Structures are given as structure tokens and as C-alpha cells.
mmCIF file with all atom_site columns, C-alpha atoms and ligand atoms in Angstrom:
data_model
loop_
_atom_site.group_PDB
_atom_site.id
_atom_site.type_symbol
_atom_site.label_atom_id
_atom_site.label_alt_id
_atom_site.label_comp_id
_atom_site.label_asym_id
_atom_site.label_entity_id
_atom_site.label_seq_id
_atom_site.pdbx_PDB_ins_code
_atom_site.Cartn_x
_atom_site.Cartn_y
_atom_site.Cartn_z
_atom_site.occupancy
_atom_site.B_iso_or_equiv
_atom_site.pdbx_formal_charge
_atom_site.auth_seq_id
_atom_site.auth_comp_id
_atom_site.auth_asym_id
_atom_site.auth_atom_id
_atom_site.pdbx_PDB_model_num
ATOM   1   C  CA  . UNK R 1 1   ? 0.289   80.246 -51.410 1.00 45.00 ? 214 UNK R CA  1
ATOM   2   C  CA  . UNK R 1 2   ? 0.267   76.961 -54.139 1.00 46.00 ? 215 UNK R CA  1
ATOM   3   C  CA  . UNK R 1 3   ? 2.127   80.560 -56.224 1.00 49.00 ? 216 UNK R CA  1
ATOM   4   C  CA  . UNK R 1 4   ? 4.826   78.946 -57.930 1.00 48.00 ? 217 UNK R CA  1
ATOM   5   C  CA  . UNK R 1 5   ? 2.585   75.377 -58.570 1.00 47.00 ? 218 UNK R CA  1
ATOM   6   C  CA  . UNK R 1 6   ? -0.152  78.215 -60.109 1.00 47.00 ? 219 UNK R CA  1
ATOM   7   C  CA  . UNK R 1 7   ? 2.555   79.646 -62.379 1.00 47.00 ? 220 UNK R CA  1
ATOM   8   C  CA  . UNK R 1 8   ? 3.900   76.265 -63.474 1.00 44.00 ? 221 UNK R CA  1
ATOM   9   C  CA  . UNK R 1 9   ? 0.653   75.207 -64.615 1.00 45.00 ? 222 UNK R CA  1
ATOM   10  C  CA  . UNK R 1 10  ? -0.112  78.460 -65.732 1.00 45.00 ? 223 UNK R CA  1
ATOM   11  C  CA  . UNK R 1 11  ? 2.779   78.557 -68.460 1.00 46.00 ? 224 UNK R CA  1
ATOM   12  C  CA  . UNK R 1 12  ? 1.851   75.134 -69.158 1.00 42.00 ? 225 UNK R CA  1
ATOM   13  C  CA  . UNK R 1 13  ? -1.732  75.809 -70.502 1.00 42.00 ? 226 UNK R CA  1
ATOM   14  C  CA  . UNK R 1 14  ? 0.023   78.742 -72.866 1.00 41.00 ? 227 UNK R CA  1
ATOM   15  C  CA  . UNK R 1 15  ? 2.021   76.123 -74.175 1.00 40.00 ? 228 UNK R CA  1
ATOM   16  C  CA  . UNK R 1 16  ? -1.109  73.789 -74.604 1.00 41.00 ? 229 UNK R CA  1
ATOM   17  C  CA  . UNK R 1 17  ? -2.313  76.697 -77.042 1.00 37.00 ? 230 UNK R CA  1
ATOM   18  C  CA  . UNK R 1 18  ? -0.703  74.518 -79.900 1.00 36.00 ? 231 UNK R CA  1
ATOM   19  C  CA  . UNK R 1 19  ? -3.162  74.079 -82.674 1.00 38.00 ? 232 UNK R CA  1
ATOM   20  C  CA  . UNK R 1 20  ? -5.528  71.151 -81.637 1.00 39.00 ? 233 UNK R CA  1
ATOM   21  C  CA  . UNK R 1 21  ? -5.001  67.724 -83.833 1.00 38.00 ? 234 UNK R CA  1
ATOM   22  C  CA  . UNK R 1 22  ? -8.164  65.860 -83.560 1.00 38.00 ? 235 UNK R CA  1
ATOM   23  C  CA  . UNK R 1 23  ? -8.121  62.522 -82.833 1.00 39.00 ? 236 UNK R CA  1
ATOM   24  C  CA  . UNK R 1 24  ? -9.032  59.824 -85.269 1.00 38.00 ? 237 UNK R CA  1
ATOM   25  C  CA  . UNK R 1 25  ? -10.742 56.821 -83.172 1.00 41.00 ? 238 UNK R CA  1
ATOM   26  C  CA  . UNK R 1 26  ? -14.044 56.190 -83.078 1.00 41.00 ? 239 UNK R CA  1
ATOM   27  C  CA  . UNK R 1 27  ? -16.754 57.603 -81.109 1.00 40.00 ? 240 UNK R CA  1
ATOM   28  C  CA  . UNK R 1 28  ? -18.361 55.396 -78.307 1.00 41.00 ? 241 UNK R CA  1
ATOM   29  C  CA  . UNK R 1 29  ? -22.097 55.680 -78.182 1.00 38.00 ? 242 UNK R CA  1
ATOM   30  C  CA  . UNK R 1 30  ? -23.297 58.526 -76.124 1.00 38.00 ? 243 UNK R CA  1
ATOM   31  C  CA  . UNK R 1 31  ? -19.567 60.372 -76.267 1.00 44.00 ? 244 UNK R CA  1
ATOM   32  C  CA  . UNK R 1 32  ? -19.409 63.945 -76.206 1.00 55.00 ? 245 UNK R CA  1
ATOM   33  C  CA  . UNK R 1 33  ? -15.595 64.233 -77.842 1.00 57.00 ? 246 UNK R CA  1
ATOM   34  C  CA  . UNK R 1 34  ? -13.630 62.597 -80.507 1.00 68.00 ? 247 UNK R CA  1
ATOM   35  C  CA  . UNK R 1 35  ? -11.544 60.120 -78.655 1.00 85.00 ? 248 UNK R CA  1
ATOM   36  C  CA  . UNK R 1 36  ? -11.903 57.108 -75.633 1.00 94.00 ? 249 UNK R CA  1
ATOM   37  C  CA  . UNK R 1 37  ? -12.346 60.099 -73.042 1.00 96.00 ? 250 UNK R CA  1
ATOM   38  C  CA  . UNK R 1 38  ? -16.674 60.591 -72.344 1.00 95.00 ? 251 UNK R CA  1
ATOM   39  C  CA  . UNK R 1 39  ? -17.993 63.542 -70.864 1.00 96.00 ? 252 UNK R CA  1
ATOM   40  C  CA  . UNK R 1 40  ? -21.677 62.496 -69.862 1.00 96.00 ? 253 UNK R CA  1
ATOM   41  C  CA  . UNK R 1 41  ? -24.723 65.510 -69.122 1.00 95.00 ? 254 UNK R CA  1
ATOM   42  C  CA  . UNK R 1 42  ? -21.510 67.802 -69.706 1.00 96.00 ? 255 UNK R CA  1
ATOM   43  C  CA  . UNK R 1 43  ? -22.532 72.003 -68.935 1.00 97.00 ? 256 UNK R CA  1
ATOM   44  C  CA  . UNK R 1 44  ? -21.362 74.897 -68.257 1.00 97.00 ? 257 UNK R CA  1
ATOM   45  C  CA  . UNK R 1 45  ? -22.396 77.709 -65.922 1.00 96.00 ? 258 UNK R CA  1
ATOM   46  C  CA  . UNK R 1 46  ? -23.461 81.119 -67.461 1.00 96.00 ? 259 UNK R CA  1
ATOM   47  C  CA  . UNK R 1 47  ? -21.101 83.654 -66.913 1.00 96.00 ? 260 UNK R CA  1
ATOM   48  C  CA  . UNK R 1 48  ? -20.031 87.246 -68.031 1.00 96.00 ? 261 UNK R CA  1
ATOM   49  C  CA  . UNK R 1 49  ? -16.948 88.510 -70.415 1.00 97.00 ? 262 UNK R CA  1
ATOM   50  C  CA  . UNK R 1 50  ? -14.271 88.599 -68.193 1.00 97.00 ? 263 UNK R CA  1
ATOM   51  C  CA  . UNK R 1 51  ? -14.985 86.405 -65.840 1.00 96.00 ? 264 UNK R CA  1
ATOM   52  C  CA  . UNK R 1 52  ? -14.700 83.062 -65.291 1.00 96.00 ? 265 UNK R CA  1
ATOM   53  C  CA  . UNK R 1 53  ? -17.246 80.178 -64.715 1.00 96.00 ? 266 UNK R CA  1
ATOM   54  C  CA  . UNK R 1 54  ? -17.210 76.041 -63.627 1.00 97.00 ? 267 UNK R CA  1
ATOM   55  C  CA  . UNK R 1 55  ? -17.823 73.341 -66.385 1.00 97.00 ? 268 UNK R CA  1
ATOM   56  C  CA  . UNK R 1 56  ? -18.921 69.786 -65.398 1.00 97.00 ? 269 UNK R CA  1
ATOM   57  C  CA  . UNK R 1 57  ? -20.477 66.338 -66.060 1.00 97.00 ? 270 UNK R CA  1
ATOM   58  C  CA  . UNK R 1 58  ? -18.892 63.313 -65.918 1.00 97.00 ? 271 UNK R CA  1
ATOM   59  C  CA  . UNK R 1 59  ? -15.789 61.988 -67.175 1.00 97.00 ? 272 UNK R CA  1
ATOM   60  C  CA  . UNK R 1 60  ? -15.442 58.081 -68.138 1.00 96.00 ? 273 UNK R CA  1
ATOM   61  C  CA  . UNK R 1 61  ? -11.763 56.698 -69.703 1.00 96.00 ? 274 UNK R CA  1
ATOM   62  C  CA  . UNK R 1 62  ? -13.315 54.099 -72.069 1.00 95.00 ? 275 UNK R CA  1
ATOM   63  C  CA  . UNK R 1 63  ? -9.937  53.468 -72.856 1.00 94.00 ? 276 UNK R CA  1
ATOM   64  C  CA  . UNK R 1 64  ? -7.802  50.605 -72.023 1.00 95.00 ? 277 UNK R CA  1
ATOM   65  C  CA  . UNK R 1 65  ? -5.019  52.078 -70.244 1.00 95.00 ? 278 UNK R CA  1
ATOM   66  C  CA  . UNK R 1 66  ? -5.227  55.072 -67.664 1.00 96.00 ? 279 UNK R CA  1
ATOM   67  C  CA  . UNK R 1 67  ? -5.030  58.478 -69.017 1.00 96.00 ? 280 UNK R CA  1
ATOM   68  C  CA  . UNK R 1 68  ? -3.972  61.791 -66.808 1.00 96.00 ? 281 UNK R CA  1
ATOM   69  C  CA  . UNK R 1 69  ? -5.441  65.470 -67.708 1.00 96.00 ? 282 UNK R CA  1
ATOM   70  C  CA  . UNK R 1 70  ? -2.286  66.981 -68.443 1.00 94.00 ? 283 UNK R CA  1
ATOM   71  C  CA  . UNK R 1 71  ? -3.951  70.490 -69.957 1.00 95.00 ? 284 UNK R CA  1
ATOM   72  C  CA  . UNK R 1 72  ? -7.211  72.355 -70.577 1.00 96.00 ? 285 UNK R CA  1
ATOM   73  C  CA  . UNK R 1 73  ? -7.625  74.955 -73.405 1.00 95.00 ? 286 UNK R CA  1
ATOM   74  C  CA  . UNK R 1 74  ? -10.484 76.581 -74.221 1.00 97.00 ? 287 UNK R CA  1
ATOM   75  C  CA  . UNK R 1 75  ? -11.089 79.032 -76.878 1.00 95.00 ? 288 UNK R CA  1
ATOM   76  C  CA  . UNK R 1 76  ? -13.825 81.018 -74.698 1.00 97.00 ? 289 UNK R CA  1
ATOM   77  C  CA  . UNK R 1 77  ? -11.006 81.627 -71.910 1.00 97.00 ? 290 UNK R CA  1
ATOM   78  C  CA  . UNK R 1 78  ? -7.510  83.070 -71.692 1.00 97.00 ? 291 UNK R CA  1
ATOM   79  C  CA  . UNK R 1 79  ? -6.994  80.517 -69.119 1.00 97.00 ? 292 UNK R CA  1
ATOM   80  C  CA  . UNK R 1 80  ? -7.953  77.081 -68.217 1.00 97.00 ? 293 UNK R CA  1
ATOM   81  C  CA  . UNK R 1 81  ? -7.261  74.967 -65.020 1.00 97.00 ? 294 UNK R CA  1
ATOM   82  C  CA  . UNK R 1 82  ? -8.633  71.833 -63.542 1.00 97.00 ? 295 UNK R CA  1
ATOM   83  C  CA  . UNK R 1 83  ? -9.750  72.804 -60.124 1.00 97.00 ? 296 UNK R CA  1
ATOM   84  C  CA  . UNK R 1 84  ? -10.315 71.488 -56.945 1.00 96.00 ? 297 UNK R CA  1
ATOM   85  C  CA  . UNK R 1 85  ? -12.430 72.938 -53.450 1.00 94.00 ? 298 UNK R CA  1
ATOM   86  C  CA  . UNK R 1 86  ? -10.327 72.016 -50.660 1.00 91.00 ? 299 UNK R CA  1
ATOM   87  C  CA  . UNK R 1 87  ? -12.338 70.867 -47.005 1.00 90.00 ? 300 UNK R CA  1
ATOM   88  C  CA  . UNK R 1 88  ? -12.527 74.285 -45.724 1.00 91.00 ? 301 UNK R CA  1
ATOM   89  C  CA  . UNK R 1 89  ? -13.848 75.463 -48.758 1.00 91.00 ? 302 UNK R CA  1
ATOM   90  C  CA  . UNK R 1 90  ? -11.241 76.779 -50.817 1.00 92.00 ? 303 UNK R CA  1
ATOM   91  C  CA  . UNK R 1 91  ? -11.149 76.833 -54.890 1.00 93.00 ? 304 UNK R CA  1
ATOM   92  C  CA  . UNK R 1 92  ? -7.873  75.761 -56.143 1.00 94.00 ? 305 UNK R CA  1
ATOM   93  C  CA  . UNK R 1 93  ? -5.993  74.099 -59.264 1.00 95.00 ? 306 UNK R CA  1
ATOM   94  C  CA  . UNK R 1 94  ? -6.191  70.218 -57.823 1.00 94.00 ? 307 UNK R CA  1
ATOM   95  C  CA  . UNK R 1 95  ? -2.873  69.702 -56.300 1.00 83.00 ? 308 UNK R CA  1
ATOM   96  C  CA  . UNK R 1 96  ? -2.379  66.290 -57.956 1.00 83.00 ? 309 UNK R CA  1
ATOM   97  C  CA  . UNK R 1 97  ? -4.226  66.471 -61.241 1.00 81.00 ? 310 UNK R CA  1
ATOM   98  C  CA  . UNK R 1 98  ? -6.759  64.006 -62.390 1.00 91.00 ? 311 UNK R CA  1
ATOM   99  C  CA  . UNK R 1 99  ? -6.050  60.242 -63.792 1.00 96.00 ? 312 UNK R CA  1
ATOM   100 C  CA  . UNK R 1 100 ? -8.774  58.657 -65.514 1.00 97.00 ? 313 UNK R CA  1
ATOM   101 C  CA  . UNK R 1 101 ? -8.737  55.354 -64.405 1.00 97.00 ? 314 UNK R CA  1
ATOM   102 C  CA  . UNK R 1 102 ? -10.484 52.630 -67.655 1.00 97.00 ? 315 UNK R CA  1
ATOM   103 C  CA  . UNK R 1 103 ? -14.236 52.575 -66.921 1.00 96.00 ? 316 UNK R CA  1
ATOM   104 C  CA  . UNK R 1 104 ? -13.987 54.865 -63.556 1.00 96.00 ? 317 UNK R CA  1
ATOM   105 C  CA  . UNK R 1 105 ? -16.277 57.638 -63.645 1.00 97.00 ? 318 UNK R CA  1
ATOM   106 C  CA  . UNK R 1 106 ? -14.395 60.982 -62.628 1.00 97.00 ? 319 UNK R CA  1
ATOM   107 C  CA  . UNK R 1 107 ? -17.048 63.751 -61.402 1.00 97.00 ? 320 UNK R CA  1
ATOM   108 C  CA  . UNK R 1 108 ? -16.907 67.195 -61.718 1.00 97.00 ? 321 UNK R CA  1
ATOM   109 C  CA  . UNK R 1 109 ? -19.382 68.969 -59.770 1.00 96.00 ? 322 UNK R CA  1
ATOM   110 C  CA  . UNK R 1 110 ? -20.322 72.313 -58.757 1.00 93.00 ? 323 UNK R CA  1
ATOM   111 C  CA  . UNK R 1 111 ? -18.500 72.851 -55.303 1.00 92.00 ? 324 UNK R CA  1
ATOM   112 C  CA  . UNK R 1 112 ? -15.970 69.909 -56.212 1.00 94.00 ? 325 UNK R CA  1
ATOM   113 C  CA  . UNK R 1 113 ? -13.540 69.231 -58.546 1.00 96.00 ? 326 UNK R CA  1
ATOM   114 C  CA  . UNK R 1 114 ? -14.244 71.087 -61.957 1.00 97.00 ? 327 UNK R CA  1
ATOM   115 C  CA  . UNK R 1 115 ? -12.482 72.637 -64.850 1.00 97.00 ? 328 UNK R CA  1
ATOM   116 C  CA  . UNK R 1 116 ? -12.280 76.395 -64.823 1.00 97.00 ? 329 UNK R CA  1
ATOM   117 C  CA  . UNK R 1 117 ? -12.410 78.547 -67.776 1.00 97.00 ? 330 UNK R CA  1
ATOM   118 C  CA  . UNK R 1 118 ? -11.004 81.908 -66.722 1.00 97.00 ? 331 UNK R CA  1
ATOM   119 C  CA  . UNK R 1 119 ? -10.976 85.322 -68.270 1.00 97.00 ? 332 UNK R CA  1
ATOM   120 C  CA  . UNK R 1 120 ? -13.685 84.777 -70.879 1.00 98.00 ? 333 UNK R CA  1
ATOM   121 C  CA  . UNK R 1 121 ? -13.169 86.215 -74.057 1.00 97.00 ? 334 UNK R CA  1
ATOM   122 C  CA  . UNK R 1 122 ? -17.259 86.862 -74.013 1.00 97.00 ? 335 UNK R CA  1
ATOM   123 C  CA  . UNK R 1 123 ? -20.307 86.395 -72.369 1.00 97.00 ? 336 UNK R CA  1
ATOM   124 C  CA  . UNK R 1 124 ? -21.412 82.641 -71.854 1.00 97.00 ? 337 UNK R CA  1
ATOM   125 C  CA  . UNK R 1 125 ? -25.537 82.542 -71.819 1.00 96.00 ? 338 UNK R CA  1
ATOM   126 C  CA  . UNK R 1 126 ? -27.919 80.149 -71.209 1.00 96.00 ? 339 UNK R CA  1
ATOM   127 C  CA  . UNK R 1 127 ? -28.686 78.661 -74.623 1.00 95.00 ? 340 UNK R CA  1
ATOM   128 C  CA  . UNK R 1 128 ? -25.010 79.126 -75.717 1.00 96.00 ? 341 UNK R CA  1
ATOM   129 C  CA  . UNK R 1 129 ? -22.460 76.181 -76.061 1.00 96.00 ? 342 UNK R CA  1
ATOM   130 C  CA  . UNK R 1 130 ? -19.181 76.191 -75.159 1.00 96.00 ? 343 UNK R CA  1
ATOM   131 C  CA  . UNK R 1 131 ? -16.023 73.693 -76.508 1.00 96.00 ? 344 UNK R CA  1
ATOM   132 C  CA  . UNK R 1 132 ? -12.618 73.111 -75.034 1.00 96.00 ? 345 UNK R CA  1
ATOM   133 C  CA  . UNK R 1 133 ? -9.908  70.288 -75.069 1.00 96.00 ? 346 UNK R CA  1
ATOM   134 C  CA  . UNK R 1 134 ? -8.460  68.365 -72.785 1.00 96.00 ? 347 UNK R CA  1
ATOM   135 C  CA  . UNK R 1 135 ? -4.471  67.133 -73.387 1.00 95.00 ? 348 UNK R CA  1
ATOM   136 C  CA  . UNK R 1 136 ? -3.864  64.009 -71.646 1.00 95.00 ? 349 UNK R CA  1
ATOM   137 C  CA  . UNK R 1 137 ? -1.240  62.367 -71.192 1.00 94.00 ? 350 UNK R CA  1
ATOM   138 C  CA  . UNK R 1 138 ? -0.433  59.813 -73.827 1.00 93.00 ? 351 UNK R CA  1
ATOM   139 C  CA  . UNK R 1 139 ? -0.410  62.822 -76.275 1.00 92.00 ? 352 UNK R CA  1
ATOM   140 C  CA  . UNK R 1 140 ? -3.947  62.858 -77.478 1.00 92.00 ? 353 UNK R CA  1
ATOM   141 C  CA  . UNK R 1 141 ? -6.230  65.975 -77.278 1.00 93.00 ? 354 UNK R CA  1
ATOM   142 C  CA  . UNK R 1 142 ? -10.266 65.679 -77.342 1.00 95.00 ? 355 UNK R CA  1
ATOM   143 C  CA  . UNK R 1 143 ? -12.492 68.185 -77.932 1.00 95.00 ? 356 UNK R CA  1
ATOM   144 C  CA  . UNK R 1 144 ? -15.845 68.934 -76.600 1.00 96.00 ? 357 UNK R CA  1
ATOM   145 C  CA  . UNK R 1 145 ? -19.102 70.833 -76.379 1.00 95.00 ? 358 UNK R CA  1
ATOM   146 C  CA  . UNK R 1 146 ? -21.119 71.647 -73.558 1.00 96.00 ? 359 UNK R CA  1
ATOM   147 C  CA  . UNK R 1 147 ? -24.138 73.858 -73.198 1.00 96.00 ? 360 UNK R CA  1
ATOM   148 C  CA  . UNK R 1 148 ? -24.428 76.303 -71.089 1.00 97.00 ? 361 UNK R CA  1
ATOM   149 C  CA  . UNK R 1 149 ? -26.999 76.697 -68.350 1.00 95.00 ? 362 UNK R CA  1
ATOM   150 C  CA  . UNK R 1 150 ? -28.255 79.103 -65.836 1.00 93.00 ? 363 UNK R CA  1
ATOM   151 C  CA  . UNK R 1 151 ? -27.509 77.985 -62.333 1.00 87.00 ? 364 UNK R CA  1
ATOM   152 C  CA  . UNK R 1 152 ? -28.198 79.427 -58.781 1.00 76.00 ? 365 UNK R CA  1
ATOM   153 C  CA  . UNK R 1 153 ? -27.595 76.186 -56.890 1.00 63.00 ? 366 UNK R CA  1
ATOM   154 C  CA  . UNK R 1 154 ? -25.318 75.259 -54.073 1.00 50.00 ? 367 UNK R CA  1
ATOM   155 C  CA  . UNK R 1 155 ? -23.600 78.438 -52.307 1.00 46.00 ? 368 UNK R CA  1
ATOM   156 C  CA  . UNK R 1 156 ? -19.794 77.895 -54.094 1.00 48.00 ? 369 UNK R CA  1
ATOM   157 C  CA  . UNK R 1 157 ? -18.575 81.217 -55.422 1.00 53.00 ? 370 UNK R CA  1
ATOM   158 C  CA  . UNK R 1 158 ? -16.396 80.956 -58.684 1.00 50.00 ? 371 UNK R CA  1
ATOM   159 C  CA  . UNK R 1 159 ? -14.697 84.075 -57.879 1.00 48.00 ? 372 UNK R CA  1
ATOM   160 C  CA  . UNK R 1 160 ? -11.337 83.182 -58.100 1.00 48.00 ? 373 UNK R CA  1
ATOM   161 C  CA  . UNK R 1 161 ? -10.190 81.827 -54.946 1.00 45.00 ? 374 UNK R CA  1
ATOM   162 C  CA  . UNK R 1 162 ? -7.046  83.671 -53.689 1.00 42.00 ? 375 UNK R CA  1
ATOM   163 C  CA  . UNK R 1 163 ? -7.403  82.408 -49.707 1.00 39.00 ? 376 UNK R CA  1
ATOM   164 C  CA  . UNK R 1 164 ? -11.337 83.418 -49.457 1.00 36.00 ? 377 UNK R CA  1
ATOM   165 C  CA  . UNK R 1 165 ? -13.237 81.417 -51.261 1.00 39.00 ? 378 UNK R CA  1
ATOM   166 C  CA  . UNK R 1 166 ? -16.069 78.930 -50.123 1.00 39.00 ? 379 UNK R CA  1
ATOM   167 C  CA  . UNK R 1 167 ? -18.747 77.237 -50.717 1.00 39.00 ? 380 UNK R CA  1
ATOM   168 C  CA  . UNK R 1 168 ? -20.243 77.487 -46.605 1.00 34.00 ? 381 UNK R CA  1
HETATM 169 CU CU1 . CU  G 2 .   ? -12.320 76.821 -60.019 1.00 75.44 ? 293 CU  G CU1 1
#
């Protein structure tokens, strides 16, 4: 299942490995990032080497055109994936990616859509920050930091769903 979309996107995030050029706009007011992209009350969940945890916050396209997520990299992971949790409950990379619509909030929340960092190259604790990029698609790459945070709420597992995952 979704094996050959997986493996597609997969090889696509090695290639998004390319040394990061930082953007040169200005900052809005309250951005985490260097570029028109926000990430408001941005975190991360705690997690262990090896394994792989959920960021999220809130993502706002102050730009003036629309923007799509067209990679995640992440120094703290091998490999990093915009994910979704289907109805029944099932973790997945989202089928149809993510387009930042100008001034339309995009969530990512625990048991929703979210950006996975996977295989972590070391422990993530509470206290801790974490930075990764996002690539969209006019080109541009932003960079930013999140904390990290300890967090026991809703019943989602971030064990890599392969058919079993869910969040009931
Ligand atoms: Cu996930």
C-alpha cells in the first residue's frame, strides 16, 4: 500500500538534502523562519534516537501568491515527510501535499496532518529545540526552530504507520 507514492517521495527528500540557501526577505512580525511562510506556537514532541516524532503549529503563507510544500529536511532525522491520519485512523504521507493558500492558516496537529521527522539522529528532550526546512514550490527554502515538549495527549501513536496505526 501508497509503496511506490512512499518511495517517490522518499527519493525526493534525499534529493532535498542540497545545502539550504536561506532566503533573503524580511521577517514578518511574530515569524518563526526566514521567508513569507509563518509557523505560529510551532513544537515538537519528545522523542528517542531512532525514532521518530510529530512537529506542529500553525502554518500562515503571508505571501502573495500560493505556495505548495514540496520537501521537508531536517538535520535531526534521516527522513522527513508531511503526514496525514486518514478517517480510520491511519498515519500516512498526505496523499496530495499541502498548498498554502495567502493568509490561510494550515494546521498541523497532533492526530492530523503533521510533519514527521523519522529516524532521529538523537534524542529530542523537553527543553531541546529542533530546526528543519521546508522547500516549497517556487524554489525557496525556510528554515525553522521549534522547541520541543513533553506530550501525553490525545491517543495517536507515531509509530510508523504501516496499515495499524490509530489514534482510537
Ligand atoms: Cu506521521
Amino acid at each position: 500500500m501508497k509503496r511506490a507514492v512512499y518511495s517517490l517521495v522518499t527519493a525526493l527528500a534525499l534529493v532535498a538534502t542540497a545545502p539550504l540557501l536561506s532566503g533573503c526577505s524580511g521577517v514578518p512580525a511574530g515569524t518563526t523562519g526566514d521567508g513569507p511562510v509563518a509557523l505560529a506556537e510551532g513544537w515538537a514532541k519528545s522523542a528517542d534516537a531512532g525514532g521518530m516524532t510529530g512537529v506542529f503549529g500553525t502554518l500562515t503563507n503571508h505571501g502573495p501568491t500560493p505556495l505548495s510544500i514540496t520537501g521537508i529536511e531536517s538535520d535531526a532525522a534521516g527522513v522527513a515527510e508531511l503526514h496525514e491520519v486518514t478517517a480510520d485512523g491511519v498515519m500516512q504521507e498526505k496523499a496530495r501535499g499541502a498548498t498554502l493558500a495567502p493568509g490561510e492558516p494550515f494546521e498541523l496537529s497532533p492526530g492530523r496532518d503533521h510533519i514527521m521527522l523519522m529516524d532521529l539522529g538523537h534524542d529530542l528532550l523537553p527543553g531541546d529545540d529542533v530546526t528543519f526546512a521546508l522547500r516549497f514550490s517556487d524554489g525557496s527554502t525556510q528554515s525553522y526552530t521549534v522547541p520541543v515538549k513533553d506530550y501525553a495527549g490525545a491517543n495517536e501513536s507515531y509509530e510508523h504507520g504501516d496499515g495499524h496505526g490509530s489514534d482510537h
